[in-house]
Amino acid sequence: MNHSILCSDLDGTLLSTKSDVSAFTVAEINRIKPSTKIILVSARMPNAMRYIQKDLGIEHDPIICYNGALILDGNRIIHSSVLEIDIIKPVYQLAKALDIELGLYYSDEWYVEKTSERVSKEIAYTKVEPMYQKTVETLKAWEKRKIGAHKIMLMGTYETIETLLPQLMTEYHSVMNIYRSNDTLIEVSPKVVSKLSAIELLIENSHTLKDVIAFGDNYNDAEMLQMAGCGVAVGNARDEVKALADYTTYVNTQDGVAHFLKLHFKI
């Protein structure tokens, strides 16, 4: 097996802990990177990915952030899609009625109204600090700046997320990618992008999807694994995602990506 581009999700896939890659993974990436472009593909913001790039020694490769809504090559923006303020405002009202907190993301900016257990976990996992500001104030400022959200994180309880999810799917499915990342969390990004569309944009002038090996674990990785030349699900992946992949490797906490590369990826 030999592919010239490796695309990997981070959380639950390449990361063996909640925030870091293992020495084994670093060694395997170091082994293949002279002949392979390594592209990190995540729902994370740029600064929550750059330290991982540094650990892997791949700072000169592009990154796909926010599930494809923002693509960067160093400091150069290759692509950017945002949710407009006119869409964010009614979503905020729906969430507010259910006492669901919002996290608003634009580029390397992350805004929340207050700290919480979820926010504290996000800080620990991503090594990024948010800015604390009322959501209405953030939206006013963004309106003046003529910007929108690369991602919205909706943080509630199991019950409130259960209530909100069908409302979002009914009213906004045509303009948003709506992804429930766990029982108490919904992540929303622009409908026009995906991890797969971002990869296709990056490689359109030099490679095809047949040149790509992709790793992932969750619903937002499914399309990427299905269409890549080789799609690999980690052992902890959703069953629906495993069904679409060509291979399944060990779970992320057992260095599934690194084990697969060592066994199958020759240079």
Coordinates of C-alpha atoms in Angstrom, one line a residue:
M1 CA 0.0 0.0 0.0
N2 CA 1.4 3.4 -1.0
H3 CA -0.5 6.7 -1.1
S4 CA 1.0 10.1 -1.6
I5 CA -1.5 11.9 0.7
L6 CA -2.6 11.0 4.2
C7 CA -5.6 12.7 5.6
S8 CA -6.6 12.1 9.2
D9 CA -9.2 13.2 11.7
L10 CA -7.8 14.1 15.1
D11 CA -10.1 13.6 18.1
G12 CA -10.9 9.9 18.5
T13 CA -8.6 9.0 15.6
L14 CA -5.0 10.2 15.4
L15 CA -4.9 11.5 19.0
S16 CA -4.2 8.6 21.4
T17 CA -5.3 10.9 24.3
K18 CA -7.9 13.7 24.4
S19 CA -5.2 16.2 23.2
D20 CA -1.9 14.6 22.0
V21 CA -0.3 12.2 19.6
S22 CA 1.8 9.3 20.9
A23 CA 5.5 8.8 20.4
F24 CA 4.6 5.8 18.2
T25 CA 2.4 7.9 16.0
V26 CA 5.1 10.6 15.7
A27 CA 7.6 8.0 14.7
E28 CA 5.3 6.5 12.0
I29 CA 4.5 10.0 10.6
N30 CA 8.2 10.8 10.5
R31 CA 8.9 7.6 8.6
I32 CA 6.4 8.3 5.8
K33 CA 6.4 12.1 5.6
P34 CA 9.4 12.4 3.2
S35 CA 7.2 10.8 0.5
T36 CA 3.7 11.6 1.8
K37 CA 1.8 14.9 2.4
I38 CA 0.1 14.8 5.8
I39 CA -3.1 16.8 6.0
L40 CA -4.9 17.1 9.4
V41 CA -8.7 17.3 8.9
S42 CA -10.7 18.3 11.9
A43 CA -13.7 20.2 13.4
R44 CA -11.1 22.1 15.5
M45 CA -10.0 25.7 15.1
P46 CA -6.5 26.4 13.6
N47 CA -4.7 27.0 16.9
A48 CA -6.1 23.8 18.3
M49 CA -4.4 22.0 15.4
R50 CA -1.1 23.8 14.9
Y51 CA 0.5 22.4 18.1
I52 CA -0.2 18.9 16.7
Q53 CA 1.3 19.8 13.4
K54 CA 4.4 21.0 15.3
D55 CA 4.6 17.7 17.3
L56 CA 4.4 15.8 14.0
G57 CA 6.9 18.1 12.2
I58 CA 4.4 18.9 9.4
E59 CA 4.0 22.6 9.8
H60 CA 4.5 23.2 6.1
D61 CA 1.5 21.0 5.1
P62 CA -2.0 22.6 4.9
I63 CA -4.7 22.0 7.5
I64 CA -8.5 21.6 7.1
C65 CA -10.3 23.2 10.0
Y66 CA -14.0 23.3 11.1
N67 CA -14.9 20.3 9.0
G68 CA -13.8 22.0 5.8
A69 CA -15.2 25.5 6.4
L70 CA -11.6 26.9 6.7
I71 CA -8.6 25.6 4.8
L72 CA -5.2 27.1 5.6
D73 CA -1.7 26.7 4.1
G74 CA 0.4 28.4 6.7
N75 CA -1.2 31.8 7.2
R76 CA -2.7 31.7 3.7
I77 CA -6.4 31.2 3.5
I78 CA -7.2 28.7 0.7
H79 CA -10.9 28.6 1.4
S80 CA -13.3 30.1 3.9
S81 CA -17.1 29.6 4.3
V82 CA -19.1 31.0 7.2
L83 CA -22.6 30.9 8.6
E84 CA -24.1 34.4 8.1
I85 CA -25.4 36.4 11.1
D86 CA -28.9 36.2 9.8
I87 CA -28.7 32.4 10.2
I88 CA -26.9 32.5 13.6
K89 CA -29.4 34.8 15.3
P90 CA -32.5 32.5 15.1
V91 CA -30.4 29.5 16.1
Y92 CA -29.3 31.4 19.1
Q93 CA -32.9 32.1 20.0
L94 CA -33.8 28.4 19.7
A95 CA -30.9 27.5 21.9
K96 CA -31.6 30.2 24.5
A97 CA -35.1 29.0 24.9
L98 CA -33.7 25.6 26.0
D99 CA -30.9 27.1 28.1
I100 CA -28.3 25.7 25.7
E101 CA -25.0 27.6 25.6
L102 CA -23.3 28.6 22.4
G103 CA -19.7 28.5 21.4
L104 CA -19.0 30.8 18.4
Y105 CA -15.9 30.2 16.2
Y106 CA -14.4 32.4 13.5
S107 CA -10.8 31.6 12.4
D108 CA -8.8 31.6 15.6
E109 CA -11.5 33.3 17.7
W110 CA -13.6 31.3 20.1
Y111 CA -16.4 33.1 22.1
V112 CA -18.5 31.8 25.0
E113 CA -20.6 33.6 27.5
K114 CA -19.2 31.9 30.6
T115 CA -17.1 29.0 31.8
S116 CA -18.7 25.5 32.3
E117 CA -17.6 21.9 32.5
R118 CA -17.8 21.6 28.8
V119 CA -15.8 24.7 28.1
S120 CA -13.2 23.6 30.6
K121 CA -12.9 20.2 28.8
E122 CA -12.6 22.0 25.5
I123 CA -9.7 24.2 26.9
A124 CA -7.9 21.1 28.2
Y125 CA -8.4 19.1 25.0
T126 CA -7.5 21.8 22.5
K127 CA -5.1 23.9 24.5
V128 CA -6.9 27.1 23.4
E129 CA -8.6 29.7 25.6
P130 CA -11.9 31.2 24.7
M131 CA -12.9 34.9 24.9
Y132 CA -15.8 35.4 27.4
Q133 CA -18.5 37.7 26.0
K134 CA -22.3 37.8 25.8
T135 CA -23.5 36.1 22.6
V136 CA -25.5 39.2 21.6
E137 CA -22.4 41.3 21.9
T138 CA -20.4 38.9 19.8
L139 CA -23.0 38.9 17.1
K140 CA -23.2 42.7 17.1
A141 CA -19.4 42.9 16.7
W142 CA -19.3 40.3 14.0
E143 CA -22.1 42.1 12.1
K144 CA -20.0 45.3 12.1
R145 CA -17.0 43.3 10.9
K146 CA -19.1 41.6 8.2
I147 CA -18.0 38.1 9.3
G148 CA -19.9 35.0 10.4
A149 CA -19.2 31.6 12.1
H150 CA -17.0 28.9 10.8
K151 CA -18.6 26.7 13.5
I152 CA -21.2 26.9 16.2
M153 CA -21.0 24.6 19.2
L154 CA -24.3 24.1 21.0
M155 CA -23.7 22.8 24.6
G156 CA -26.7 21.5 26.6
T157 CA -27.9 18.4 28.4
Y158 CA -29.0 15.1 26.9
E159 CA -32.6 16.2 27.1
T160 CA -32.2 19.7 25.7
I161 CA -30.0 18.5 22.8
E162 CA -32.6 15.8 22.1
T163 CA -35.2 18.6 21.8
L164 CA -33.1 21.0 19.7
L165 CA -31.6 18.5 17.2
P166 CA -34.9 17.8 15.3
Q167 CA -35.7 21.5 15.3
L168 CA -32.4 22.3 13.7
M169 CA -32.7 19.4 11.2
T170 CA -36.2 20.5 10.1
E171 CA -35.5 24.2 9.8
Y172 CA -31.8 24.5 8.8
H173 CA -30.7 21.2 7.2
S174 CA -30.5 22.9 3.8
V175 CA -28.0 25.5 4.9
M176 CA -26.1 23.7 7.8
N177 CA -24.2 20.6 8.4
I178 CA -25.6 19.6 11.8
Y179 CA -23.5 17.0 13.6
R180 CA -24.2 15.6 17.1
S181 CA -20.7 14.9 18.4
N182 CA -21.9 13.4 21.7
D183 CA -25.0 13.3 23.9
T184 CA -24.8 16.9 25.1
L185 CA -23.1 18.6 22.1
I186 CA -24.1 19.6 18.6
E187 CA -21.6 21.2 16.1
V188 CA -22.9 23.2 13.2
S189 CA -20.9 24.3 10.1
P190 CA -21.8 25.7 6.6
K191 CA -23.7 23.2 4.4
V192 CA -21.5 24.0 1.3
V193 CA -18.4 22.3 2.8
S194 CA -17.3 19.0 4.2
K195 CA -14.1 17.2 5.0
L196 CA -14.3 15.5 1.6
S197 CA -15.0 18.7 -0.3
A198 CA -12.0 20.4 1.4
I199 CA -9.7 17.5 0.4
E200 CA -10.9 17.6 -3.1
L201 CA -10.2 21.4 -3.3
L202 CA -6.7 20.9 -2.0
I203 CA -5.7 18.2 -4.4
E204 CA -7.7 19.2 -7.5
N205 CA -4.7 20.4 -9.5
S206 CA -2.2 17.7 -8.5
H207 CA -3.8 14.4 -7.4
T208 CA -7.0 12.4 -7.3
L209 CA -8.9 10.8 -4.4
K210 CA -7.2 7.5 -5.4
D211 CA -4.0 9.0 -4.0
V212 CA -5.5 9.6 -0.6
I213 CA -5.5 7.3 2.5
A214 CA -7.9 8.7 5.1
F215 CA -8.5 7.9 8.8
G216 CA -11.5 8.7 10.9
D217 CA -14.0 7.6 13.5
N218 CA -17.2 9.6 13.4
Y219 CA -20.1 10.6 11.2
N220 CA -18.4 13.7 9.8
D221 CA -15.6 11.4 8.6
A222 CA -17.8 8.9 6.8
E223 CA -17.9 10.6 3.3
M224 CA -14.1 11.1 3.4
L225 CA -13.4 7.4 4.2
Q226 CA -15.9 6.2 1.6
M227 CA -14.5 8.2 -1.2
A228 CA -10.7 8.1 -0.5
G229 CA -8.5 5.6 -2.3
C230 CA -8.2 3.9 1.0
G231 CA -10.5 4.6 4.0
V232 CA -9.5 3.3 7.4
A233 CA -11.8 3.4 10.5
V234 CA -10.3 3.2 13.9
G235 CA -11.7 0.5 16.2
N236 CA -13.7 3.0 18.3
A237 CA -15.4 4.4 15.2
R238 CA -19.2 4.4 14.8
D239 CA -20.4 1.1 13.3
E240 CA -21.9 3.1 10.3
V241 CA -18.5 4.6 9.6
K242 CA -16.7 1.2 9.8
A243 CA -19.2 -0.2 7.3
L244 CA -18.1 2.5 4.8
A245 CA -14.3 2.0 5.3
D246 CA -12.0 -0.3 3.5
Y247 CA -10.3 -1.4 6.7
T248 CA -10.7 -1.1 10.5
T249 CA -7.6 -0.8 12.7
Y250 CA -7.1 -0.6 16.5
V251 CA -8.8 1.9 18.6
N252 CA -7.3 5.4 18.9
T253 CA -6.0 4.8 22.5
Q254 CA -4.0 1.9 21.2
D255 CA -2.4 3.9 18.3
G256 CA -4.7 2.5 15.6
V257 CA -3.4 4.8 12.9
A258 CA 0.3 4.2 13.7
H259 CA -0.3 0.4 13.8
F260 CA -2.0 0.5 10.4
L261 CA 0.8 2.6 8.9
K262 CA 3.5 0.3 10.3
L263 CA 1.8 -2.8 9.0
H264 CA 0.5 -1.7 5.6
F265 CA 2.2 1.5 4.5
K266 CA 5.5 0.9 2.8
I267 CA 7.8 3.6 1.4

